[in-house]
Each structure stands twice: as C-alpha cells, then as structure tokens.
Amino acid sequence: KEAAFQKDLAGKKLLVTAGPTQEAIDPVRCLTNHSSGKMGYAIAKMAMLRGAEVTLVSGPTAIEPPLFVKVVTSARDMFEAVTGLSDEQDIIIKAAAVADYRPKQVSEDKVKKKDDQASIELERTDDILKYLGQHKKQGQFLCGFSMETKDMLRNSRAKLEKKNLDMVAANNLKVEGAGFQGDTNVLTLITQDEEVSLPLMSKEDAALKILDKILLLTTKAEA
Ligand code: CTP
C-alpha cells in the first residue's frame, strides 16, 4: 500500500511537531498533558510517504521514534529546536500540545511534602507558533492545531488571526472519536476563506486530508 502513494510533496521541506511537553517541577515531577503524539507522527509519516523531506520535533511519547525525529522535553527545548529549523521549511505543522505555563522555580532537590496546602507559581512559556507566525518566510505555509472543549470554531479562528496562520486544524475534545489518546480524529480545517468539517477517520487519513488541503492551497498560491 505504501508504494502506492503519489510523491506529490517531493521537493517540499516539512517540519512537524508532536506530543506533549514536560515542564520540570523538581527532579522527580513535571507538568504535562495527555497528548499521545499520534496525530503529529501520522502527519510526519504520511508526508514522508508522499515524498516530502520531513523533520519531526517531538515531546516525550510512547511511540517508537522514526529516524528523522528529534525528541525534546520542555517548551523551551521545543522552541529552540523548531526556531533553529524553521527558516528553511516550506510547510510547518504544529500538532504538539505545548505547555502554556511552566513552574517559575525548578527545585534542584525533590520537594518534600508538608502538612498544609501547597502551590506552585507558574510563568508563561514562549508561544512557538506565534513566534513562527511573526517570522513567517515568504511562501511558507503555517498550520496550527487547536483543541477546544467549547466554542471551537470561534476560538480556533481567533488563533488563525492572532498567530498569523494559514490554517488551523481544530478538534473538540468532547466529540466522540476526537482528541489526544485515540487512533481517530474529527477535524475541522479552518482557513481564511472556509471551514471544512471532516468526518470521523483514522489519524493517518486525517493527516492525508491536512496534507491534501495544504498542497491545494500552496499550489493555488504559486499559480
Ligand atoms: N503552541 C505553541 N507554543 C505554545 C503553545 C501552543 O506553539 N507555547 C501551538 C500548538 O502547537 C498548537 C497551537 O499553538 O498548534 C495551539 O494554540 P493555543 O492558542 O496555544 O491553544 P491553547 O493553549 O489551547 O489556547 P487557549 O489557552 O487560548 O485555550
């Protein structure tokens, strides 16, 4: 089946991010999220099968890493890896679930419990996608992901504008078959001009739909 893919992304350099980030609290604990990395890995695999030159930057996941993956831990590591590679990319797809906050202090030693309540002071991480939108190269296509639990279209369209993106792949965590852990997704592809709602499908098929749309839009832009 794999040989049957048309190499319609040949000559394109494509960067994908996947998975969660981990923000250290102390040597034994971190803040993270439930991202499995499956959506981003599926995009990387399908883009590779269609002939693109793929780089995958991933947070820690349970997926066996392919050869072209660079595994990072924190939002700061991901920022550095991605911005070091972004200038030369034709297409960047940010499927990673990057932490918005990290502990302000990282304790060198394990934090010991006390009898009373505890709290952790948090500071913002850099928004990698926003940075990429601000430094977008001529002709570069930038696709973000958006995971919402309500007002999905409105919130996702706001991200398209705010981060200067060409497309947002949005999913509602509360929809059956969508979200972090499973092998399926229910995506809406949002661009300046339209919203395309895809039915429930495997993450690999959803990846192909995302790539189809990007190819269509970038070919249109070149013509
Ligand atoms: N993203 C990023 N760097 C961050 C945070 C998010 O690059 N520090 C990217 C993700 O990879 C994803 C998109 O931004 O492509 C998600 O947008 P974001 O506005 O961060 O979503 P939420 O955090 O869910 O937004 P909100 O807090 O407004 O719900």
Tab-separated table of N, CA, C and O in Angstrom, residues 49-166:
chain	number	residue	atom	x	y	z
A	49	LEU	N	5.808	9.554	3.184
A	49	LEU	CA	5.379	8.619	2.132
A	49	LEU	C	4.986	9.353	0.849
A	49	LEU	O	5.045	8.777	-0.233
A	50	ARG	N	4.604	10.613	0.987
A	50	ARG	CA	4.258	11.408	-0.203
A	50	ARG	C	5.459	12.190	-0.731
A	50	ARG	O	5.326	13.060	-1.567
A	51	GLY	N	6.629	11.893	-0.202
A	51	GLY	CA	7.853	12.397	-0.819
A	51	GLY	C	8.454	13.652	-0.206
A	51	GLY	O	9.473	14.133	-0.685
A	52	ALA	N	7.836	14.193	0.867
A	52	ALA	CA	8.387	15.408	1.479
A	52	ALA	C	9.662	15.074	2.252
A	52	ALA	O	9.878	13.939	2.669
A	53	GLU	N	10.470	16.108	2.444
A	53	GLU	CA	11.644	15.971	3.303
A	53	GLU	C	11.198	16.387	4.709
A	53	GLU	O	10.983	17.569	4.977
A	54	VAL	N	11.018	15.402	5.581
A	54	VAL	CA	10.321	15.640	6.849
A	54	VAL	C	11.275	15.705	8.039
A	54	VAL	O	12.169	14.880	8.170
A	55	THR	N	11.054	16.691	8.893
A	55	THR	CA	11.688	16.713	10.208
A	55	THR	C	10.575	16.707	11.249
A	55	THR	O	9.612	17.467	11.135
A	56	LEU	N	10.716	15.852	12.238
A	56	LEU	CA	9.719	15.780	13.308
A	56	LEU	C	10.388	16.167	14.618
A	56	LEU	O	11.409	15.595	14.984
A	57	VAL	N	9.834	17.161	15.283
A	57	VAL	CA	10.302	17.520	16.627
A	57	VAL	C	9.199	17.106	17.590
A	57	VAL	O	8.057	17.557	17.468
A	58	SER	N	9.550	16.226	18.513
A	58	SER	CA	8.513	15.644	19.363
A	58	SER	C	8.850	15.756	20.835
A	58	SER	O	10.011	15.619	21.229
A	59	GLY	N	7.823	15.969	21.634
A	59	GLY	CA	7.955	15.821	23.069
A	59	GLY	C	7.982	14.334	23.396
A	59	GLY	O	7.857	13.498	22.497
A	60	PRO	N	8.123	13.987	24.662
A	60	PRO	CA	8.208	12.575	25.043
A	60	PRO	C	6.891	11.835	24.783
A	60	PRO	O	5.842	12.278	25.229
A	61	THR	N	6.956	10.749	24.005
A	61	THR	CA	5.756	9.942	23.743
A	61	THR	C	6.119	8.467	23.861
A	61	THR	O	7.294	8.117	23.930
A	62	ALA	N	5.104	7.617	23.812
A	62	ALA	CA	5.328	6.172	23.876
A	62	ALA	C	5.567	5.585	22.490
A	62	ALA	O	5.782	4.384	22.349
A	63	ILE	N	5.523	6.420	21.455
A	63	ILE	CA	5.675	5.923	20.082
A	63	ILE	C	7.151	5.664	19.779
A	63	ILE	O	8.013	6.468	20.133
A	64	GLU	N	7.405	4.538	19.139
A	64	GLU	CA	8.766	4.210	18.671
A	64	GLU	C	9.230	5.312	17.724
A	64	GLU	O	8.605	5.528	16.678
A	65	PRO	N	10.295	6.029	18.058
A	65	PRO	CA	10.656	7.174	17.216
A	65	PRO	C	11.259	6.779	15.871
A	65	PRO	O	12.175	5.967	15.835
A	66	PRO	N	10.734	7.330	14.765
A	66	PRO	CA	11.379	7.107	13.478
A	66	PRO	C	12.731	7.818	13.430
A	66	PRO	O	13.039	8.624	14.312
A	67	LEU	N	13.534	7.544	12.411
A	67	LEU	CA	14.906	8.057	12.355
A	67	LEU	C	14.984	9.578	12.314
A	67	LEU	O	15.917	10.168	12.828
A	68	PHE	N	13.974	10.194	11.695
A	68	PHE	CA	14.082	11.639	11.491
A	68	PHE	C	13.482	12.454	12.637
A	68	PHE	O	13.214	13.624	12.481
A	69	VAL	N	13.295	11.833	13.805
A	69	VAL	CA	12.684	12.581	14.904
A	69	VAL	C	13.732	13.142	15.853
A	69	VAL	O	14.727	12.494	16.161
A	70	LYS	N	13.498	14.380	16.283
A	70	LYS	CA	14.297	14.952	17.355
A	70	LYS	C	13.398	15.051	18.582
A	70	LYS	O	12.367	15.721	18.538
A	71	VAL	N	13.776	14.360	19.651
A	71	VAL	CA	12.930	14.353	20.844
A	71	VAL	C	13.403	15.426	21.825
A	71	VAL	O	14.591	15.525	22.121
A	72	VAL	N	12.459	16.236	22.264
A	72	VAL	CA	12.758	17.296	23.223
A	72	VAL	C	11.877	17.105	24.458
A	72	VAL	O	10.967	16.273	24.441
A	73	THR	N	12.153	17.886	25.492
A	73	THR	CA	11.390	17.731	26.728
A	73	THR	C	10.478	18.932	26.991
A	73	THR	O	9.262	18.787	27.021
A	74	SER	N	11.064	20.095	27.148
A	74	SER	CA	10.273	21.253	27.593
A	74	SER	C	9.861	22.143	26.421
A	74	SER	O	10.371	22.010	25.307
A	75	ALA	N	8.959	23.072	26.710
A	75	ALA	CA	8.546	24.061	25.705
A	75	ALA	C	9.751	24.874	25.235
A	75	ALA	O	9.870	25.204	24.057
A	76	ARG	N	10.653	25.163	26.157
A	76	ARG	CA	11.847	25.937	25.784
A	76	ARG	C	12.726	25.146	24.812
A	76	ARG	O	13.212	25.685	23.823
A	77	ASP	N	12.914	23.844	25.093
A	77	ASP	CA	13.688	22.976	24.174
A	77	ASP	C	13.029	22.936	22.804
A	77	ASP	O	13.697	22.965	21.769
A	78	MET	N	11.685	22.818	22.808
A	78	MET	CA	10.978	22.726	21.532
A	78	MET	C	11.108	24.041	20.770
A	78	MET	O	11.326	24.044	19.560
A	79	PHE	N	11.005	25.143	21.487
A	79	PHE	CA	11.169	26.463	20.859
A	79	PHE	C	12.525	26.540	20.154
A	79	PHE	O	12.622	26.950	18.998
A	80	GLU	N	13.570	26.109	20.869
A	80	GLU	CA	14.907	26.195	20.287
A	80	GLU	C	15.072	25.281	19.079
A	80	GLU	O	15.615	25.685	18.052
A	81	ALA	N	14.570	24.051	19.205
A	81	ALA	CA	14.691	23.094	18.093
A	81	ALA	C	13.930	23.602	16.866
A	81	ALA	O	14.447	23.587	15.753
A	82	VAL	N	12.715	24.078	17.102
A	82	VAL	CA	11.858	24.488	15.982
A	82	VAL	C	12.364	25.772	15.325
A	82	VAL	O	12.462	25.850	14.103
A	83	THR	N	12.725	26.750	16.131
A	83	THR	CA	13.151	28.019	15.527
A	83	THR	C	14.519	27.867	14.839
A	83	THR	O	14.825	28.592	13.904
A	84	GLY	N	15.297	26.881	15.262
A	84	GLY	CA	16.564	26.590	14.585
A	84	GLY	C	16.378	25.959	13.214
A	84	GLY	O	17.287	25.946	12.400
A	85	LEU	N	15.187	25.430	12.959
A	85	LEU	CA	14.927	24.728	11.696
A	85	LEU	C	13.910	25.445	10.814
A	85	LEU	O	13.711	25.079	9.654
A	86	SER	N	13.242	26.452	11.367
A	86	SER	CA	12.035	26.966	10.710
A	86	SER	C	12.301	27.743	9.417
A	86	SER	O	11.504	27.663	8.483
A	87	ASP	N	13.412	28.457	9.353
A	87	ASP	CA	13.661	29.321	8.191
A	87	ASP	C	13.640	28.577	6.856
A	87	ASP	O	13.177	29.108	5.858
A	88	GLU	N	14.147	27.364	6.881
A	88	GLU	CA	14.300	26.629	5.616
A	88	GLU	C	13.068	25.811	5.231
A	88	GLU	O	13.076	25.122	4.218
A	89	GLN	N	11.991	25.876	6.022
A	89	GLN	CA	10.842	24.996	5.784
A	89	GLN	C	9.834	25.610	4.814
A	89	GLN	O	9.561	26.807	4.867
A	90	ASP	N	9.241	24.754	3.976
A	90	ASP	CA	8.132	25.189	3.125
A	90	ASP	C	6.813	25.106	3.893
A	90	ASP	O	5.913	25.912	3.687
A	91	ILE	N	6.722	24.105	4.738
A	91	ILE	CA	5.477	23.850	5.476
A	91	ILE	C	5.824	23.516	6.926
A	91	ILE	O	6.711	22.699	7.178
A	92	ILE	N	5.119	24.156	7.858
A	92	ILE	CA	5.303	23.805	9.275
A	92	ILE	C	3.931	23.472	9.865
A	92	ILE	O	2.979	24.251	9.723
A	93	ILE	N	3.838	22.310	10.473
A	93	ILE	CA	2.573	21.879	11.087
A	93	ILE	C	2.822	21.632	12.566
A	93	ILE	O	3.599	20.761	12.943
A	94	LYS	N	2.159	22.433	13.406
A	94	LYS	CA	2.424	22.354	14.845
A	94	LYS	C	1.327	21.583	15.569
A	94	LYS	O	0.387	22.139	16.109
A	95	ALA	N	1.490	20.263	15.564
A	95	ALA	CA	0.497	19.413	16.240
A	95	ALA	C	0.820	19.220	17.720
A	95	ALA	O	0.012	18.661	18.452
A	96	ALA	N	1.983	19.654	18.163
A	96	ALA	CA	2.369	19.434	19.568
A	96	ALA	C	1.453	20.182	20.526
A	96	ALA	O	0.966	21.273	20.214
A	97	ALA	N	1.227	19.569	21.680
A	97	ALA	CA	0.479	20.224	22.761
A	97	ALA	C	1.500	20.834	23.720
A	97	ALA	O	1.933	20.197	24.688
A	98	VAL	N	1.901	22.047	23.392
A	98	VAL	CA	2.963	22.714	24.152
A	98	VAL	C	2.379	23.312	25.433
A	98	VAL	O	1.308	23.928	25.389
A	99	ALA	N	3.087	23.152	26.533
A	99	ALA	CA	2.619	23.750	27.791
A	99	ALA	C	2.578	25.272	27.662
A	99	ALA	O	3.484	25.872	27.082
A	100	ASP	N	1.520	25.875	28.163
A	100	ASP	CA	1.428	27.339	28.164
A	100	ASP	C	2.146	27.942	29.373
A	100	ASP	O	2.483	29.121	29.371
A	101	TYR	N	2.324	27.133	30.407
A	101	TYR	CA	2.964	27.602	31.643
A	101	TYR	C	4.016	26.606	32.121
A	101	TYR	O	3.898	25.413	31.860
A	102	ARG	N	4.998	27.109	32.822
A	102	ARG	CA	5.976	26.225	33.488
A	102	ARG	C	6.193	26.745	34.906
A	102	ARG	O	5.976	27.942	35.169
A	103	PRO	N	6.657	25.862	35.806
A	103	PRO	CA	6.964	26.329	37.156
A	103	PRO	C	8.028	27.430	37.107
A	103	PRO	O	9.017	27.303	36.366
A	104	LYS	N	7.797	28.474	37.890
A	104	LYS	CA	8.725	29.609	37.870
A	104	LYS	C	10.077	29.211	38.463
A	104	LYS	O	11.115	29.610	37.968
A	105	GLN	N	10.023	28.433	39.526
A	105	GLN	CA	11.261	27.906	40.109
A	105	GLN	C	11.297	26.404	39.878
A	105	GLN	O	10.300	25.737	40.111
A	106	VAL	N	12.437	25.894	39.450
A	106	VAL	CA	12.612	24.446	39.383
A	106	VAL	C	13.526	24.062	40.537
A	106	VAL	O	14.652	24.538	40.623
A	107	SER	N	12.998	23.224	41.431
A	107	SER	CA	13.771	22.853	42.613
A	107	SER	C	14.865	21.850	42.240
A	107	SER	O	14.613	20.898	41.506
A	108	GLU	N	16.068	22.094	42.742
A	108	GLU	CA	17.172	21.181	42.444
A	108	GLU	C	17.002	19.846	43.134
A	108	GLU	O	17.464	18.815	42.661
A	109	ASP	N	16.360	19.889	44.293
A	109	ASP	CA	16.105	18.657	45.037
A	109	ASP	C	14.627	18.379	45.092
A	109	ASP	O	13.803	19.278	44.892
A	110	LYS	N	14.304	17.148	45.365
A	110	LYS	CA	12.910	16.732	45.454
A	110	LYS	C	12.175	17.574	46.499
A	110	LYS	O	12.678	17.750	47.618
A	111	VAL	N	11.020	18.078	46.129
A	111	VAL	CA	10.224	18.878	47.061
A	111	VAL	C	9.535	17.925	48.045
A	111	VAL	O	8.871	16.975	47.626
A	112	LYS	N	9.725	18.170	49.334
A	112	LYS	CA	9.142	17.280	50.352
A	112	LYS	C	7.744	17.757	50.734
A	112	LYS	O	7.479	18.955	50.759
A	113	LYS	N	6.880	16.820	51.028
A	113	LYS	CA	5.514	17.220	51.399
A	113	LYS	C	5.478	17.831	52.790
A	113	LYS	O	6.330	17.558	53.634
A	114	LYS	N	4.457	18.693	52.969
A	114	LYS	CA	4.220	19.296	54.282
A	114	LYS	C	2.781	18.997	54.655
A	114	LYS	O	2.026	18.466	53.837
A	115	ASP	N	2.389	19.377	55.865
A	115	ASP	CA	1.019	19.058	56.289
A	115	ASP	C	-0.017	19.993	55.665
A	115	ASP	O	-1.151	19.612	55.458
A	116	ASP	N	0.386	21.209	55.363
A	116	ASP	CA	-0.599	22.160	54.831
A	116	ASP	C	-0.611	22.170	53.302
A	116	ASP	O	0.076	21.389	52.657
A	117	GLN	N	-1.417	23.051	52.730
A	117	GLN	CA	-1.561	23.138	51.275
A	117	GLN	C	-0.262	23.572	50.605
A	117	GLN	O	0.571	24.203	51.240
A	118	ALA	N	-0.179	23.270	49.346
A	118	ALA	CA	0.987	23.732	48.591
A	118	ALA	C	0.508	24.410	47.324
A	118	ALA	O	-0.597	24.161	46.847
A	119	SER	N	1.328	25.270	46.770
A	119	SER	CA	1.008	25.828	45.454
A	119	SER	C	2.304	26.012	44.674
A	119	SER	O	3.386	26.097	45.252
A	120	ILE	N	2.158	26.049	43.374
A	120	ILE	CA	3.322	26.217	42.504
A	120	ILE	C	3.126	27.489	41.706
A	120	ILE	O	2.083	27.662	41.068
A	121	GLU	N	4.075	28.373	41.732
A	121	GLU	CA	3.973	29.588	40.924
A	121	GLU	C	4.371	29.267	39.490
A	121	GLU	O	5.380	28.597	39.240
A	122	LEU	N	3.554	29.729	38.548
A	122	LEU	CA	3.793	29.399	37.142
A	122	LEU	C	4.108	30.652	36.337
A	122	LEU	O	3.605	31.728	36.642
A	123	GLU	N	4.923	30.493	35.316
A	123	GLU	CA	5.165	31.587	34.367
A	123	GLU	C	4.870	31.097	32.964
A	123	GLU	O	4.863	29.900	32.703
A	124	ARG	N	4.619	32.028	32.058
A	124	ARG	CA	4.296	31.663	30.684
A	124	ARG	C	5.511	31.109	29.951
A	124	ARG	O	6.629	31.555	30.164
A	125	THR	N	5.255	30.149	29.078
A	125	THR	CA	6.291	29.688	28.154
A	125	THR	C	6.219	30.576	26.907
A	125	THR	O	5.267	31.332	26.744
A	126	ASP	N	7.202	30.458	26.037
A	126	ASP	CA	7.117	31.155	24.750
A	126	ASP	C	6.084	30.466	23.878
A	126	ASP	O	6.039	29.243	23.843
A	127	ASP	N	5.302	31.240	23.163
A	127	ASP	CA	4.372	30.658	22.191
A	127	ASP	C	5.138	30.455	20.875
A	127	ASP	O	5.418	31.419	20.152
A	128	ILE	N	5.467	29.207	20.616
A	128	ILE	CA	6.316	28.885	19.454
A	128	ILE	C	5.604	29.247	18.154
A	128	ILE	O	6.174	29.849	17.250
A	129	LEU	N	4.333	28.882	18.091
A	129	LEU	CA	3.563	29.105	16.866
A	129	LEU	C	3.390	30.595	16.576
A	129	LEU	O	3.471	31.037	15.427
A	130	LYS	N	3.165	31.348	17.633
A	130	LYS	CA	3.022	32.799	17.462
A	130	LYS	C	4.328	33.402	16.929
A	130	LYS	O	4.318	34.238	16.018
A	131	TYR	N	5.434	32.932	17.474
A	131	TYR	CA	6.745	33.383	17.007
A	131	TYR	C	6.914	33.057	15.518
A	131	TYR	O	7.367	33.883	14.733
A	132	LEU	N	6.529	31.826	15.139
A	132	LEU	CA	6.671	31.412	13.737
A	132	LEU	C	5.801	32.277	12.832
A	132	LEU	O	6.204	32.640	11.728
A	133	GLY	N	4.606	32.619	13.315
A	133	GLY	CA	3.703	33.483	12.544
A	133	GLY	C	4.288	34.872	12.364
A	133	GLY	O	4.156	35.486	11.303
A	134	GLN	N	4.962	35.356	13.404
A	134	GLN	CA	5.578	36.692	13.333
A	134	GLN	C	6.804	36.715	12.422
A	134	GLN	O	7.187	37.759	11.933
A	135	HIS	N	7.433	35.547	12.262
A	135	HIS	CA	8.666	35.481	11.456
A	135	HIS	C	8.471	34.625	10.214
A	135	HIS	O	9.414	34.021	9.722
A	136	LYS	N	7.245	34.584	9.718
A	136	LYS	CA	6.933	33.701	8.590
A	136	LYS	C	7.695	34.122	7.328
A	136	LYS	O	7.715	35.285	6.971
A	137	LYS	N	8.306	33.126	6.680
A	137	LYS	CA	9.048	33.388	5.444
A	137	LYS	C	8.071	33.536	4.287
A	137	LYS	O	6.985	32.946	4.297
A	138	GLN	N	8.498	34.238	3.264
A	138	GLN	CA	7.733	34.360	2.020
A	138	GLN	C	7.368	32.973	1.482
A	138	GLN	O	8.256	32.132	1.319
A	139	GLY	N	6.091	32.735	1.270
A	139	GLY	CA	5.668	31.462	0.677
A	139	GLY	C	5.559	30.298	1.654
A	139	GLY	O	5.152	29.211	1.278
A	140	GLN	N	5.954	30.521	2.901
A	140	GLN	CA	5.889	29.439	3.894
A	140	GLN	C	4.443	29.226	4.357
A	140	GLN	O	3.708	30.197	4.505
A	141	PHE	N	4.075	27.952	4.550
A	141	PHE	CA	2.712	27.640	4.988
A	141	PHE	C	2.753	27.187	6.447
A	141	PHE	O	3.461	26.255	6.809
A	142	LEU	N	1.950	27.851	7.264
A	142	LEU	CA	1.978	27.590	8.700
A	142	LEU	C	0.616	27.059	9.170
A	142	LEU	O	-0.404	27.733	9.037
A	143	CYS	N	0.624	25.848	9.699
A	143	CYS	CA	-0.617	25.214	10.178
A	143	CYS	C	-0.523	24.937	11.671
A	143	CYS	O	0.400	24.263	12.125
A	144	GLY	N	-1.478	25.447	12.417
A	144	GLY	CA	-1.541	25.180	13.852
A	144	GLY	C	-2.644	24.188	14.158
A	144	GLY	O	-3.479	23.869	13.305
A	145	PHE	N	-2.649	23.702	15.373
A	145	PHE	CA	-3.725	22.844	15.861
A	145	PHE	C	-4.457	23.567	16.966
A	145	PHE	O	-3.892	24.423	17.648
A	146	SER	N	-5.685	23.201	17.134
A	146	SER	CA	-6.474	23.827	18.181
A	146	SER	C	-7.349	22.758	18.824
A	146	SER	O	-8.078	22.060	18.122
A	147	MET	N	-7.213	22.608	20.095
A	147	MET	CA	-8.062	21.654	20.806
A	147	MET	C	-8.922	22.427	21.797
A	147	MET	O	-8.405	23.169	22.619
A	148	GLU	N	-10.210	22.272	21.638
A	148	GLU	CA	-11.129	23.042	22.466
A	148	GLU	C	-12.131	22.106	23.124
A	148	GLU	O	-12.302	20.956	22.704
A	149	THR	N	-12.810	22.603	24.137
A	149	THR	CA	-13.929	21.852	24.701
A	149	THR	C	-15.241	22.604	24.476
A	149	THR	O	-16.318	22.065	24.665
A	150	LYS	N	-15.167	23.875	24.087
A	150	LYS	CA	-16.367	24.609	23.655
A	150	LYS	C	-15.985	25.779	22.741
A	150	LYS	O	-14.825	26.168	22.701
A	151	ASP	N	-16.970	26.317	22.032
A	151	ASP	CA	-16.756	27.425	21.082
A	151	ASP	C	-15.565	27.158	20.168
A	151	ASP	O	-14.711	28.022	19.961
A	152	MET	N	-15.517	25.932	19.618
A	152	MET	CA	-14.339	25.509	18.860
A	152	MET	C	-14.034	26.410	17.662
A	152	MET	O	-12.893	26.837	17.478
A	153	LEU	N	-15.081	26.704	16.866
A	153	LEU	CA	-14.831	27.474	15.644
A	153	LEU	C	-14.369	28.886	15.955
A	153	LEU	O	-13.398	29.379	15.384
A	154	ARG	N	-15.058	29.520	16.875
A	154	ARG	CA	-14.725	30.908	17.213
A	154	ARG	C	-13.317	31.002	17.812
A	154	ARG	O	-12.495	31.821	17.400
A	155	ASN	N	-13.025	30.117	18.755
A	155	ASN	CA	-11.705	30.145	19.393
A	155	ASN	C	-10.594	29.807	18.407
A	155	ASN	O	-9.508	30.388	18.456
A	156	SER	N	-10.876	28.881	17.498
A	156	SER	CA	-9.840	28.458	16.556
A	156	SER	C	-9.587	29.528	15.505
A	156	SER	O	-8.453	29.769	15.105
A	157	ARG	N	-10.652	30.167	15.070
A	157	ARG	CA	-10.485	31.253	14.096
A	157	ARG	C	-9.690	32.407	14.723
A	157	ARG	O	-8.869	33.048	14.048
A	158	ALA	N	-9.905	32.626	15.987
A	158	ALA	CA	-9.147	33.673	16.688
A	158	ALA	C	-7.648	33.346	16.667
A	158	ALA	O	-6.807	34.238	16.508
A	159	LYS	N	-7.311	32.057	16.782
A	159	LYS	CA	-5.894	31.654	16.738
A	159	LYS	C	-5.302	31.886	15.348
A	159	LYS	O	-4.147	32.278	15.220
A	160	LEU	N	-6.120	31.609	14.328
A	160	LEU	CA	-5.684	31.832	12.941
A	160	LEU	C	-5.232	33.279	12.765
A	160	LEU	O	-4.179	33.557	12.198
A	161	GLU	N	-6.042	34.196	13.284
A	161	GLU	CA	-5.742	35.630	13.155
A	161	GLU	C	-4.561	36.020	14.036
A	161	GLU	O	-3.598	36.634	13.580
A	162	LYS	N	-4.671	35.658	15.298
A	162	LYS	CA	-3.707	36.136	16.294
A	162	LYS	C	-2.286	35.660	16.014
A	162	LYS	O	-1.323	36.364	16.275
A	163	LYS	N	-2.187	34.429	15.503
A	163	LYS	CA	-0.846	33.859	15.293
A	163	LYS	C	-0.411	33.916	13.821
A	163	LYS	O	0.594	33.333	13.468
A	164	ASN	N	-1.205	34.606	12.984
A	164	ASN	CA	-0.847	34.776	11.566
A	164	ASN	C	-0.646	33.419	10.870
A	164	ASN	O	0.367	33.174	10.218
A	165	LEU	N	-1.635	32.521	11.017
A	165	LEU	CA	-1.540	31.167	10.465
A	165	LEU	C	-2.253	31.090	9.125
A	165	LEU	O	-3.110	31.912	8.810
A	166	ASP	N	-1.913	30.059	8.353
A	166	ASP	CA	-2.604	29.809	7.094
A	166	ASP	C	-3.732	28.806	7.282
A	166	ASP	O	-4.673	28.762	6.503
